[in-house]
PDB file of C-alpha atoms and ligand atoms in Angstrom:
ATOM      1  CA  MET A   1     -36.325  14.806   4.302  1.00 50.00           C
ATOM      2  CA  ARG A   2     -33.617  15.130   1.716  1.00 59.00           C
ATOM      3  CA  ILE A   3     -30.878  15.062   4.330  1.00 58.00           C
ATOM      4  CA  SER A   4     -32.257  12.006   6.086  1.00 64.00           C
ATOM      5  CA  SER A   5     -32.431   9.985   2.882  1.00 65.00           C
ATOM      6  CA  LEU A   6     -28.872  11.019   2.071  1.00 60.00           C
ATOM      7  CA  THR A   7     -27.766   9.942   5.547  1.00 62.00           C
ATOM      8  CA  LEU A   8     -29.498   6.628   5.062  1.00 58.00           C
ATOM      9  CA  LEU A   9     -27.793   6.186   1.703  1.00 59.00           C
ATOM     10  CA  LEU A  10     -24.357   6.952   3.195  1.00 56.00           C
ATOM     11  CA  THR A  11     -24.942   4.643   6.142  1.00 56.00           C
ATOM     12  CA  THR A  12     -25.951   1.851   3.794  1.00 54.00           C
ATOM     13  CA  ALA A  13     -22.868   2.482   1.643  1.00 55.00           C
ATOM     14  CA  LEU A  14     -20.597   2.360   4.707  1.00 55.00           C
ATOM     15  CA  LEU A  15     -22.164  -0.858   5.944  1.00 55.00           C
ATOM     16  CA  CYS A  16     -21.737  -2.456   2.536  1.00 53.00           C
ATOM     17  CA  THR A  17     -18.079  -1.465   2.186  1.00 52.00           C
ATOM     18  CA  SER A  18     -17.164  -2.699   5.651  1.00 56.00           C
ATOM     19  CA  ALA A  19     -18.912  -6.020   5.078  1.00 63.00           C
ATOM     20  CA  ARG A  20     -17.320  -6.811   1.731  1.00 86.00           C
ATOM     21  CA  ALA A  21     -13.628  -7.199   1.009  1.00 93.00           C
ATOM     22  CA  GLN A  22     -12.329  -4.675  -1.478  1.00 97.00           C
ATOM     23  CA  THR A  23      -9.658  -4.726  -4.154  1.00 98.00           C
ATOM     24  CA  HIS A  24      -7.290  -1.764  -4.338  1.00 98.00           C
ATOM     25  CA  GLU A  25      -5.092  -0.995  -7.328  1.00 98.00           C
ATOM     26  CA  VAL A  26      -1.483   0.103  -7.225  1.00 98.00           C
ATOM     27  CA  LYS A  27       0.331   1.093 -10.403  1.00 98.00           C
ATOM     28  CA  MET A  28       4.011   0.293 -10.823  1.00 98.00           C
ATOM     29  CA  LEU A  29       5.569   3.196 -12.688  1.00 98.00           C
ATOM     30  CA  THR A  30       8.973   4.104 -14.091  1.00 98.00           C
ATOM     31  CA  ARG A  31       7.835   7.710 -14.167  1.00 96.00           C
ATOM     32  CA  SER A  32       4.758   9.352 -12.675  1.00 93.00           C
ATOM     33  CA  ALA A  33       3.693  12.976 -13.082  1.00 92.00           C
ATOM     34  CA  THR A  34       5.911  13.958 -10.160  1.00 90.00           C
ATOM     35  CA  ALA A  35       8.604  11.341  -9.613  1.00 92.00           C
ATOM     36  CA  GLY A  36      10.561   8.398 -11.000  1.00 94.00           C
ATOM     37  CA  MET A  37      10.359   4.754  -9.894  1.00 97.00           C
ATOM     38  CA  VAL A  38       7.152   4.810  -7.880  1.00 97.00           C
ATOM     39  CA  TYR A  39       4.184   2.856  -6.748  1.00 98.00           C
ATOM     40  CA  GLU A  40       1.057   4.923  -7.184  1.00 97.00           C
ATOM     41  CA  PRO A  41      -0.281   5.395  -4.566  1.00 96.00           C
ATOM     42  CA  ASP A  42       2.701   4.843  -2.242  1.00 95.00           C
ATOM     43  CA  TYR A  43       0.531   4.600   0.870  1.00 96.00           C
ATOM     44  CA  LEU A  44      -2.644   2.584   1.320  1.00 96.00           C
ATOM     45  CA  GLN A  45      -4.785   1.866   4.329  1.00 96.00           C
ATOM     46  CA  ILE A  46      -6.978  -1.176   3.800  1.00 97.00           C
ATOM     47  CA  ALA A  47      -9.152  -3.495   5.854  1.00 97.00           C
ATOM     48  CA  PRO A  48      -8.000  -6.990   6.851  1.00 97.00           C
ATOM     49  CA  GLY A  49      -9.086  -9.370   4.080  1.00 97.00           C
ATOM     50  CA  ASP A  50      -8.795  -6.731   1.360  1.00 98.00           C
ATOM     51  CA  THR A  51      -6.801  -7.428  -1.788  1.00 98.00           C
ATOM     52  CA  VAL A  52      -4.218  -5.238  -3.481  1.00 98.00           C
ATOM     53  CA  ARG A  53      -3.625  -5.627  -7.212  1.00 98.00           C
ATOM     54  CA  PHE A  54      -0.153  -4.487  -8.276  1.00 98.00           C
ATOM     55  CA  ILE A  55      -0.361  -3.507 -11.937  1.00 98.00           C
ATOM     56  CA  PRO A  56       2.736  -3.380 -14.175  1.00 98.00           C
ATOM     57  CA  THR A  57       1.538  -0.188 -15.904  1.00 98.00           C
ATOM     58  CA  GLN A  58       5.104   0.443 -17.064  1.00 98.00           C
ATOM     59  CA  SER A  59       7.572  -2.369 -17.536  1.00 97.00           C
ATOM     60  CA  GLY A  60      10.531  -3.501 -15.440  1.00 98.00           C
ATOM     61  CA  HIS A  61       8.975  -3.641 -11.985  1.00 98.00           C
ATOM     62  CA  ASN A  62       7.719  -6.132  -9.428  1.00 98.00           C
ATOM     63  CA  ALA A  63       6.082  -6.147  -6.005  1.00 98.00           C
ATOM     64  CA  ALA A  64       7.610  -7.986  -3.055  1.00 98.00           C
ATOM     65  CA  THR A  65       7.446  -7.727   0.716  1.00 98.00           C
ATOM     66  CA  LEU A  66      10.240  -5.805   2.377  1.00 97.00           C
ATOM     67  CA  PRO A  67      12.115  -7.932   4.950  1.00 93.00           C
ATOM     68  CA  GLY A  68      11.962  -6.306   8.364  1.00 92.00           C
ATOM     69  CA  LEU A  69       8.716  -4.483   7.633  1.00 96.00           C
ATOM     70  CA  LEU A  70       6.132  -7.241   7.818  1.00 96.00           C
ATOM     71  CA  PRO A  71       3.653  -7.979  10.627  1.00 96.00           C
ATOM     72  CA  GLU A  72       4.362 -11.039  12.740  1.00 95.00           C
ATOM     73  CA  GLY A  73       2.669 -14.082  11.227  1.00 96.00           C
ATOM     74  CA  ALA A  74       2.239 -12.499   7.794  1.00 97.00           C
ATOM     75  CA  GLN A  75       3.396 -14.451   4.756  1.00 95.00           C
ATOM     76  CA  PRO A  76       6.100 -12.791   2.619  1.00 97.00           C
ATOM     77  CA  PHE A  77       5.560 -12.737  -1.159  1.00 98.00           C
ATOM     78  CA  LYS A  78       7.587 -11.833  -4.223  1.00 98.00           C
ATOM     79  CA  GLY A  79       6.094 -11.135  -7.640  1.00 98.00           C
ATOM     80  CA  LYS A  80       8.025 -11.595 -10.862  1.00 98.00           C
ATOM     81  CA  ILE A  81       9.115  -8.646 -12.993  1.00 98.00           C
ATOM     82  CA  ASN A  82       6.258  -7.371 -15.219  1.00 98.00           C
ATOM     83  CA  GLN A  83       3.830  -9.717 -13.481  1.00 97.00           C
ATOM     84  CA  GLU A  84       0.493  -8.509 -12.154  1.00 98.00           C
ATOM     85  CA  VAL A  85       0.227  -9.606  -8.539  1.00 96.00           C
ATOM     86  CA  GLU A  86      -2.967  -9.927  -6.548  1.00 97.00           C
ATOM     87  CA  GLN A  87      -2.319 -10.262  -2.859  1.00 97.00           C
ATOM     88  CA  THR A  88      -4.837 -10.561  -0.039  1.00 98.00           C
ATOM     89  CA  PHE A  89      -3.748  -9.070   3.274  1.00 98.00           C
ATOM     90  CA  SER A  90      -5.375 -10.787   6.223  1.00 97.00           C
ATOM     91  CA  VAL A  91      -2.884 -10.165   9.048  1.00 97.00           C
ATOM     92  CA  PRO A  92      -3.257  -6.609  10.415  1.00 97.00           C
ATOM     93  CA  GLY A  93      -0.189  -4.385  10.632  1.00 97.00           C
ATOM     94  CA  LEU A  94       2.216  -2.378   8.520  1.00 97.00           C
ATOM     95  CA  TYR A  95       3.684  -3.897   5.352  1.00 98.00           C
ATOM     96  CA  GLY A  96       6.615  -2.534   3.382  1.00 98.00           C
ATOM     97  CA  ILE A  97       6.522  -3.309  -0.354  1.00 98.00           C
ATOM     98  CA  GLN A  98       9.568  -3.086  -2.594  1.00 98.00           C
ATOM     99  CA  CYS A  99      10.399  -3.313  -6.249  1.00 98.00           C
ATOM    100  CA  THR A 100      13.368  -5.671  -6.073  1.00 98.00           C
ATOM    101  CA  PRO A 101      15.525  -4.101  -8.844  1.00 97.00           C
ATOM    102  CA  HIS A 102      14.719  -0.509  -7.795  1.00 98.00           C
ATOM    103  CA  LEU A 103      14.944  -0.629  -4.010  1.00 98.00           C
ATOM    104  CA  ALA A 104      18.074   1.545  -4.059  1.00 97.00           C
ATOM    105  CA  MET A 105      16.198   4.079  -6.219  1.00 97.00           C
ATOM    106  CA  GLY A 106      13.504   4.299  -3.575  1.00 97.00           C
ATOM    107  CA  MET A 107      10.768   2.261  -5.251  1.00 98.00           C
ATOM    108  CA  VAL A 108       8.892   1.247  -2.099  1.00 98.00           C
ATOM    109  CA  MET A 109       5.455   1.756  -0.561  1.00 98.00           C
ATOM    110  CA  LEU A 110       3.540   1.099   2.637  1.00 97.00           C
ATOM    111  CA  ILE A 111       0.320  -0.798   3.182  1.00 97.00           C
ATOM    112  CA  GLN A 112      -1.408  -0.382   6.521  1.00 97.00           C
ATOM    113  CA  VAL A 113      -3.831  -3.219   7.177  1.00 97.00           C
ATOM    114  CA  GLY A 114      -6.354  -2.269   9.821  1.00 97.00           C
ATOM    115  CA  GLU A 115      -5.823   0.659  12.169  1.00 95.00           C
ATOM    116  CA  PRO A 116      -2.283   2.078  12.504  1.00 93.00           C
ATOM    117  CA  SER A 117      -0.445   1.408  15.745  1.00 89.00           C
ATOM    118  CA  THR A 118      -0.356   4.336  18.172  1.00 88.00           C
ATOM    119  CA  GLU A 119       3.411   4.007  18.340  1.00 86.00           C
ATOM    120  CA  PRO A 120       5.423   5.163  15.335  1.00 84.00           C
ATOM    121  CA  PRO A 121       6.805   2.157  13.419  1.00 88.00           C
ATOM    122  CA  VAL A 122      10.515   1.465  13.273  1.00 89.00           C
ATOM    123  CA  LEU A 123      11.775   1.405   9.697  1.00 93.00           C
ATOM    124  CA  PRO A 124      14.635  -1.030   8.955  1.00 92.00           C
ATOM    125  CA  ALA A 125      17.874   0.941   9.335  1.00 89.00           C
ATOM    126  CA  THR A 126      19.532  -1.149   6.616  1.00 93.00           C
ATOM    127  CA  LEU A 127      17.326   0.362   3.878  1.00 96.00           C
ATOM    128  CA  PRO A 128      18.941   2.472   1.159  1.00 97.00           C
ATOM    129  CA  LYS A 129      18.528   6.198   1.868  1.00 97.00           C
ATOM    130  CA  ARG A 130      16.086   6.876  -0.979  1.00 97.00           C
ATOM    131  CA  ALA A 131      13.862   4.000   0.147  1.00 97.00           C
ATOM    132  CA  LEU A 132      13.975   5.263   3.726  1.00 97.00           C
ATOM    133  CA  ASP A 133      13.094   8.791   2.564  1.00 96.00           C
ATOM    134  CA  ARG A 134      10.076   7.599   0.591  1.00 96.00           C
ATOM    135  CA  LEU A 135       8.779   5.394   3.411  1.00 96.00           C
ATOM    136  CA  THR A 136       9.192   8.285   5.848  1.00 94.00           C
ATOM    137  CA  ALA A 137       7.139  10.475   3.503  1.00 93.00           C
ATOM    138  CA  ALA A 138       4.503   7.743   3.226  1.00 92.00           C
ATOM    139  CA  LEU A 139       4.331   7.550   7.022  1.00 92.00           C
ATOM    140  CA  GLN A 140       3.697  11.287   7.153  1.00 88.00           C
ATOM    141  CA  GLN A 141       0.660  10.712   4.942  1.00 80.00           C
ATOM    142  CA  GLN A 142      -0.483   8.199   7.540  1.00 78.00           C
ATOM    143  CA  GLN A 143      -0.116  10.791  10.305  1.00 76.00           C
ATOM    144  CA  VAL A 144      -2.109  13.330   8.276  1.00 71.00           C
ATOM    145  CA  ALA A 145      -4.826  10.765   7.572  1.00 64.00           C
ATOM    146  CA  LYS A 146      -5.303  10.030  11.298  1.00 60.00           C
TER     147      LYS A 146
HETATM  148 CU1   CU B   1      10.805  -0.882 -10.148  1.00 52.31          CU
END
């Protein structure tokens, strides 16, 4: 009896979350507990139609799409420094996000909208090494999450 009501509760919760668009928060940080110049989290998987709120928790950062890592048909965006950005992602695919002044320091993240492709994505070869390293690490999170 107890288990069945719990199952019902979980099923209802799942149905509700899939039906309603969600807002996810990403902090822009100069220093986190473990690293410098980071988005926290640096990998998100969201549903098409969900919104991501980029919060300037620490100053000096922005959120912008990364050229070359944007699904076809998706609209690029670029937030101002220290500006909170709320962006809705409706086109499925993999989005690279960069902090414009700290790209070379590896301040980047990935947002997967919808289910990940079965083929591993190609990261732009022109990226600075630290950005490439962080995106590669974020992609490994995606593999683990599968
Ligand atoms: Cu930054």
